[in-house]
Amino acid sequence: MERYAGALEEVADGARQQERHYQLLSALQSLVKELPSSFQQRLSYTTLSDLALALLDGTVFEIVQGLLEIQHLTEKSLYNQRLRLQNEHRVLRQALRQKHQEAQQACRPHNLPVLQAAQQQELQVWGAQAGWPAQVSCGHHLALLTGLS
């Protein structure tokens, strides 16, 4: 009797799986109808049926879920890396600002233009290393460093 009950369950499972296959196949066929005819011709009934069977398996959904988790972890890692780099950049910018201010305060007035030119040159080199866009003027960044903006 148990064998008979087990056989009935297998038949019922098979029928449910077949019904789900037809539902997926029907949905895929509806989607294909929305495509241009050149693409419709390339998607045969067999291809759509195989795709529906692959979707039935559940493996595809597991793979997609795994890829989604990997994507989220990667995005989180990149976001944290970006925050860390921004903080390091801010600290370096503050240190350079302090260094320039101290040098200007200690500088004699007649040497100030030479010092400012040297500081601007240093800022250009530092800005290039920091990845500042070339089209933005160094004067803008000098103002940022000295706190004028």
Coordinates of N, CA and C in Angstrom, one line a residue:
M1 N 0.8 -1.2 0.0 CA 0.0 0.0 0.0 C 0.9 1.3 0.0
E2 N 2.0 1.2 0.7 CA 2.9 2.4 0.8 C 3.5 2.7 -0.6
R3 N 3.8 1.6 -1.3 CA 4.3 1.8 -2.7 C 3.3 2.4 -3.6
Y4 N 2.1 2.1 -3.4 CA 1.0 2.7 -4.2 C 0.8 4.2 -3.8
A5 N 0.9 4.5 -2.5 CA 0.8 5.9 -2.1 C 2.0 6.7 -2.6
G6 N 3.2 6.1 -2.6 CA 4.3 6.8 -3.1 C 4.2 7.0 -4.6
A7 N 3.7 6.0 -5.3 CA 3.6 6.2 -6.8 C 2.6 7.3 -7.1
L8 N 1.5 7.4 -6.3 CA 0.5 8.4 -6.5 C 1.1 9.8 -6.3
E9 N 1.9 9.9 -5.2 CA 2.6 11.2 -5.0 C 3.5 11.6 -6.1
E10 N 4.2 10.6 -6.6 CA 5.1 10.9 -7.8 C 4.4 11.4 -9.0
V11 N 3.2 10.7 -9.2 CA 2.4 11.1 -10.4 C 1.8 12.6 -10.1
A12 N 1.4 12.8 -8.9 CA 0.9 14.2 -8.6 C 2.0 15.2 -8.7
D13 N 3.2 14.9 -8.2 CA 4.3 15.8 -8.4 C 4.7 16.1 -9.8
G14 N 4.6 15.0 -10.6 CA 4.9 15.1 -12.0 C 3.9 16.0 -12.7
A15 N 2.6 15.8 -12.3 CA 1.5 16.6 -12.9 C 1.7 18.1 -12.6
R16 N 2.0 18.3 -11.3 CA 2.2 19.7 -10.9 C 3.4 20.3 -11.6
Q17 N 4.5 19.5 -11.7 CA 5.7 20.1 -12.4 C 5.3 20.3 -13.9
Q18 N 4.6 19.4 -14.5 CA 4.2 19.6 -15.9 C 3.3 20.8 -16.1
E19 N 2.4 21.0 -15.1 CA 1.5 22.2 -15.2 C 2.4 23.5 -15.0
R20 N 3.3 23.5 -14.1 CA 4.2 24.6 -13.9 C 5.0 24.9 -15.2
H21 N 5.5 23.8 -15.8 CA 6.3 23.9 -17.1 C 5.4 24.6 -18.1
Y22 N 4.2 24.2 -18.3 CA 3.3 24.8 -19.3 C 3.1 26.3 -18.9
Q23 N 2.9 26.6 -17.6 CA 2.7 28.0 -17.3 C 3.9 28.9 -17.6
L24 N 5.1 28.4 -17.3 CA 6.3 29.1 -17.6 C 6.5 29.2 -19.1
L25 N 6.2 28.1 -19.8 CA 6.4 28.1 -21.3 C 5.4 29.1 -21.9
S26 N 4.2 29.2 -21.4 CA 3.2 30.1 -21.9 C 3.7 31.6 -21.6
A27 N 4.2 31.8 -20.4 CA 4.7 33.2 -20.1 C 5.9 33.5 -21.0
L28 N 6.8 32.6 -21.3 CA 7.9 32.9 -22.1 C 7.4 33.2 -23.6
Q29 N 6.4 32.4 -24.0 CA 5.9 32.6 -25.4 C 5.3 34.0 -25.5
S30 N 4.6 34.4 -24.4 CA 4.0 35.8 -24.4 C 5.1 36.9 -24.5
L31 N 6.2 36.6 -23.7 CA 7.3 37.6 -23.8 C 7.9 37.7 -25.2
V32 N 8.0 36.5 -25.8 CA 8.7 36.4 -27.1 C 7.8 37.2 -28.2
K33 N 6.5 37.1 -28.0 CA 5.6 37.8 -28.9 C 5.8 39.3 -28.9
E34 N 6.4 39.8 -27.9 CA 6.6 41.3 -27.8 C 7.9 41.7 -28.5
L35 N 8.7 40.7 -28.8 CA 10.0 41.0 -29.4 C 9.8 41.2 -30.9
P36 N 10.8 41.9 -31.6 CA 10.8 42.0 -33.0 C 10.8 40.6 -33.7
S37 N 10.2 40.5 -34.9 CA 10.1 39.2 -35.5 C 11.4 38.6 -35.8
S38 N 12.5 39.4 -36.0 CA 13.8 38.8 -36.3 C 14.3 38.0 -35.0
F39 N 13.9 38.4 -33.8 CA 14.3 37.7 -32.6 C 13.4 36.5 -32.4
Q40 N 12.1 36.7 -32.7 CA 11.1 35.7 -32.5 C 11.5 34.4 -33.3
Q41 N 12.0 34.6 -34.5 CA 12.4 33.5 -35.3 C 13.6 32.7 -34.7
R42 N 14.4 33.3 -33.9 CA 15.6 32.6 -33.4 C 15.2 31.8 -32.1
L43 N 14.0 32.1 -31.5 CA 13.6 31.4 -30.3 C 12.6 30.3 -30.6
S44 N 13.1 29.1 -30.8 CA 12.1 28.0 -31.2 C 11.4 27.6 -30.0
Y45 N 10.3 26.8 -30.2 CA 9.5 26.2 -29.2 C 10.4 25.3 -28.3
T46 N 11.3 24.6 -28.9 CA 12.2 23.7 -28.1 C 13.1 24.6 -27.2
T47 N 13.6 25.7 -27.7 CA 14.5 26.5 -26.8 C 13.7 27.1 -25.7
L48 N 12.5 27.6 -26.0 CA 11.6 28.1 -24.9 C 11.3 27.0 -23.9
S49 N 11.0 25.8 -24.4 CA 10.7 24.7 -23.5 C 11.9 24.4 -22.6
D50 N 13.0 24.3 -23.2 CA 14.3 24.1 -22.4 C 14.5 25.1 -21.3
L51 N 14.2 26.4 -21.7 CA 14.4 27.5 -20.8 C 13.4 27.4 -19.6
A52 N 12.1 27.0 -19.9 CA 11.1 26.8 -18.9 C 11.6 25.7 -18.0
L53 N 12.1 24.6 -18.5 CA 12.6 23.5 -17.7 C 13.7 23.9 -16.8
A54 N 14.6 24.8 -17.3 CA 15.7 25.3 -16.5 C 15.2 26.2 -15.4
L55 N 14.2 26.9 -15.6 CA 13.6 27.8 -14.6 C 12.9 26.9 -13.5
L56 N 12.3 25.8 -14.0 CA 11.6 24.9 -13.1 C 12.6 24.3 -12.1
D57 N 13.8 24.0 -12.5 CA 14.8 23.4 -11.7 C 15.1 24.1 -10.4
G58 N 15.1 25.4 -10.5 CA 15.4 26.2 -9.3 C 16.9 26.6 -9.2
T59 N 17.7 25.9 -9.9 CA 19.2 26.1 -9.9 C 19.5 27.5 -10.3
V60 N 18.8 28.0 -11.4 CA 19.0 29.3 -11.9 C 18.7 30.4 -10.8
F61 N 17.6 30.2 -10.1 CA 17.3 31.1 -9.0 C 18.4 31.1 -7.9
E62 N 18.9 29.9 -7.6 CA 19.9 29.8 -6.6 C 21.2 30.6 -7.1
I63 N 21.5 30.4 -8.3 CA 22.7 31.1 -8.9 C 22.5 32.6 -8.9
V64 N 21.3 33.0 -9.3 CA 21.1 34.5 -9.3 C 21.1 35.0 -7.8
Q65 N 20.6 34.3 -6.9 CA 20.6 34.7 -5.5 C 22.1 34.8 -5.0
G66 N 22.9 33.8 -5.4 CA 24.3 33.9 -5.0 C 25.0 35.0 -5.6
L67 N 24.7 35.3 -6.9 CA 25.3 36.5 -7.5 C 24.9 37.8 -6.9
L68 N 23.6 37.8 -6.5 CA 23.1 39.0 -5.9 C 23.8 39.3 -4.6
E69 N 24.0 38.2 -3.8 CA 24.7 38.4 -2.5 C 26.2 38.8 -2.8
I70 N 26.8 38.3 -3.8 CA 28.2 38.7 -4.1 C 28.2 40.2 -4.5
Q71 N 27.2 40.6 -5.3 CA 27.1 42.0 -5.7 C 27.0 42.9 -4.5
H72 N 26.1 42.5 -3.6 CA 25.9 43.4 -2.4 C 27.1 43.5 -1.6
L73 N 27.8 42.3 -1.4 CA 29.1 42.4 -0.6 C 30.1 43.2 -1.3
T74 N 30.2 43.1 -2.6 CA 31.2 43.9 -3.4 C 30.9 45.4 -3.3
E75 N 29.6 45.7 -3.4 CA 29.2 47.1 -3.3 C 29.4 47.7 -1.9
K76 N 29.2 46.9 -0.9 CA 29.5 47.3 0.5 C 30.9 47.5 0.7
S77 N 31.8 46.6 0.2 CA 33.2 46.8 0.3 C 33.7 48.0 -0.5
L78 N 33.2 48.2 -1.7 CA 33.6 49.4 -2.4 C 33.2 50.7 -1.7
Y79 N 32.0 50.7 -1.2 CA 31.5 51.9 -0.5 C 32.4 52.2 0.8
N80 N 32.7 51.1 1.5 CA 33.6 51.3 2.7 C 35.0 51.8 2.2
Q81 N 35.5 51.3 1.1 CA 36.8 51.7 0.6 C 36.7 53.2 0.2
R82 N 35.6 53.6 -0.4 CA 35.4 55.0 -0.8 C 35.4 55.9 0.4
L83 N 34.7 55.5 1.4 CA 34.6 56.3 2.7 C 36.0 56.4 3.3
R84 N 36.8 55.3 3.3 CA 38.1 55.3 3.9 C 39.0 56.2 3.1
L85 N 39.0 56.2 1.8 CA 39.8 57.0 0.9 C 39.4 58.5 1.1
Q86 N 38.1 58.8 1.2 CA 37.7 60.1 1.4 C 38.2 60.7 2.7
N87 N 38.2 59.9 3.7 CA 38.7 60.3 5.0 C 40.2 60.5 5.0
E88 N 40.9 59.6 4.3 CA 42.4 59.8 4.2 C 42.7 61.1 3.4
H89 N 41.9 61.3 2.4 CA 42.1 62.5 1.5 C 41.8 63.8 2.4
R90 N 40.8 63.7 3.2 CA 40.4 64.9 4.0 C 41.6 65.2 5.0
V91 N 42.1 64.1 5.6 CA 43.2 64.3 6.6 C 44.5 64.9 5.9
L92 N 44.8 64.3 4.7 CA 45.9 64.8 3.9 C 45.7 66.3 3.5
R93 N 44.5 66.6 3.1 CA 44.2 68.0 2.7 C 44.4 68.9 3.9
Q94 N 43.9 68.5 5.1 CA 44.0 69.4 6.3 C 45.5 69.5 6.7
A95 N 46.3 68.5 6.5 CA 47.7 68.6 6.8 C 48.4 69.5 5.9
L96 N 48.1 69.4 4.6 CA 48.7 70.3 3.6 C 48.3 71.7 3.9
R97 N 47.0 72.0 4.2 CA 46.5 73.3 4.5 C 47.3 73.9 5.7
Q98 N 47.5 73.1 6.7 CA 48.2 73.5 7.9 C 49.6 73.8 7.6
K99 N 50.3 73.0 6.8 CA 51.7 73.2 6.4 C 51.8 74.5 5.6
H100 N 50.9 74.8 4.7 CA 51.0 76.0 3.9 C 50.7 77.2 4.7
Q101 N 49.8 77.1 5.7 CA 49.5 78.3 6.5 C 50.7 78.6 7.4
E102 N 51.3 77.6 8.0 CA 52.4 77.8 8.8 C 53.6 78.4 8.0
A103 N 53.8 77.9 6.8 CA 54.9 78.4 6.0 C 54.6 79.9 5.6
Q104 N 53.4 80.2 5.3 CA 53.1 81.6 5.0 C 53.2 82.5 6.2
Q105 N 52.9 82.1 7.4 CA 53.0 82.9 8.6 C 54.5 83.1 8.9
A106 N 55.3 82.1 8.6 CA 56.8 82.2 9.0 C 57.6 82.9 7.9
C107 N 56.9 83.1 6.7 CA 57.6 83.7 5.6 C 57.7 85.2 5.7
R108 N 58.8 85.7 5.2 CA 59.0 87.2 5.1 C 58.2 87.7 4.0
P109 N 57.6 88.9 4.1 CA 56.7 89.4 3.1 C 57.3 89.5 1.7
H110 N 58.6 89.8 1.5 CA 59.2 89.9 0.2 C 59.3 88.5 -0.5
N111 N 59.3 87.4 0.3 CA 59.4 86.0 -0.2 C 58.0 85.3 -0.4
L112 N 57.0 86.0 0.0 CA 55.6 85.4 0.0 C 55.2 85.0 -1.4
P113 N 55.4 85.8 -2.5 CA 55.0 85.4 -3.8 C 55.7 84.1 -4.3
V114 N 57.0 84.0 -3.9 CA 57.8 82.8 -4.3 C 57.2 81.6 -3.6
L115 N 57.0 81.8 -2.3 CA 56.4 80.7 -1.5 C 55.0 80.3 -2.0
Q116 N 54.2 81.2 -2.3 CA 52.8 80.9 -2.9 C 52.9 80.2 -4.2
A117 N 53.9 80.6 -5.0 CA 54.1 79.9 -6.3 C 54.5 78.4 -6.1
A118 N 55.4 78.2 -5.1 CA 55.9 76.9 -4.8 C 54.8 76.1 -4.2
Q119 N 54.0 76.7 -3.4 CA 52.8 76.0 -2.8 C 51.8 75.6 -3.9
Q120 N 51.6 76.5 -4.8 CA 50.7 76.2 -5.9 C 51.2 75.0 -6.7
Q121 N 52.5 75.0 -7.0 CA 53.1 73.9 -7.7 C 53.0 72.6 -6.9
E122 N 53.2 72.7 -5.6 CA 53.0 71.5 -4.8 C 51.6 71.0 -4.8
L123 N 50.7 72.0 -4.8 CA 49.2 71.6 -4.9 C 48.9 71.0 -6.2
Q124 N 49.5 71.4 -7.3 CA 49.2 70.8 -8.6 C 49.7 69.4 -8.6
V125 N 50.8 69.1 -8.1 CA 51.4 67.7 -8.0 C 50.5 66.9 -7.1
W126 N 50.2 67.4 -6.0 CA 49.3 66.7 -5.0 C 47.9 66.5 -5.6
G127 N 47.4 67.4 -6.3 CA 46.0 67.3 -6.9 C 46.0 66.2 -7.9
A128 N 47.1 66.2 -8.8 CA 47.2 65.1 -9.8 C 47.3 63.8 -9.2
Q129 N 48.0 63.6 -8.1 CA 48.1 62.4 -7.4 C 46.8 62.0 -6.7
A130 N 46.0 63.0 -6.3 CA 44.8 62.8 -5.6 C 43.7 62.5 -6.6
G131 N 43.9 62.7 -7.9 CA 42.9 62.4 -8.9 C 42.0 63.6 -9.2
W132 N 42.4 64.8 -8.9 CA 41.6 65.9 -9.2 C 41.5 66.1 -10.7
P133 N 40.4 66.5 -11.2 CA 40.2 66.6 -12.7 C 41.2 67.8 -13.2
A134 N 41.8 67.6 -14.3 CA 42.7 68.5 -14.8 C 42.1 69.9 -15.2
Q135 N 40.8 69.8 -15.6 CA 40.1 71.0 -16.0 C 39.8 72.0 -14.9
V136 N 39.8 71.5 -13.6 CA 39.5 72.3 -12.5 C 40.8 73.1 -12.1
S137 N 40.6 74.4 -11.9 CA 41.8 75.2 -11.7 C 42.4 74.9 -10.3
C138 N 43.7 75.0 -10.2 CA 44.4 74.8 -9.0 C 44.1 75.9 -8.0
G139 N 43.7 77.1 -8.5 CA 43.3 78.1 -7.6 C 42.1 77.7 -6.8
H140 N 41.2 77.0 -7.4 CA 40.0 76.5 -6.7 C 40.4 75.6 -5.6
H141 N 41.4 74.7 -5.9 CA 41.8 73.7 -4.9 C 42.7 74.4 -3.8
L142 N 43.4 75.4 -4.2 CA 44.2 76.2 -3.2 C 43.2 76.9 -2.3
A143 N 42.1 77.4 -2.8 CA 41.1 78.0 -1.9 C 40.5 77.0 -1.0
L144 N 40.3 75.8 -1.5 CA 39.7 74.7 -0.6 C 40.7 74.4 0.5
L145 N 42.0 74.3 0.1 CA 43.0 73.9 1.1 C 43.2 75.0 2.1
T146 N 43.1 76.3 1.7 CA 43.3 77.3 2.7 C 42.0 77.7 3.4
G147 N 40.9 77.1 3.0 CA 39.6 77.3 3.7 C 38.9 78.6 3.3
L148 N 39.2 79.1 2.1 CA 38.6 80.3 1.6 C 37.2 80.1 1.0
S149 N 36.9 78.8 0.6 CA 35.6 78.6 0.0 C 34.6 77.9 0.9

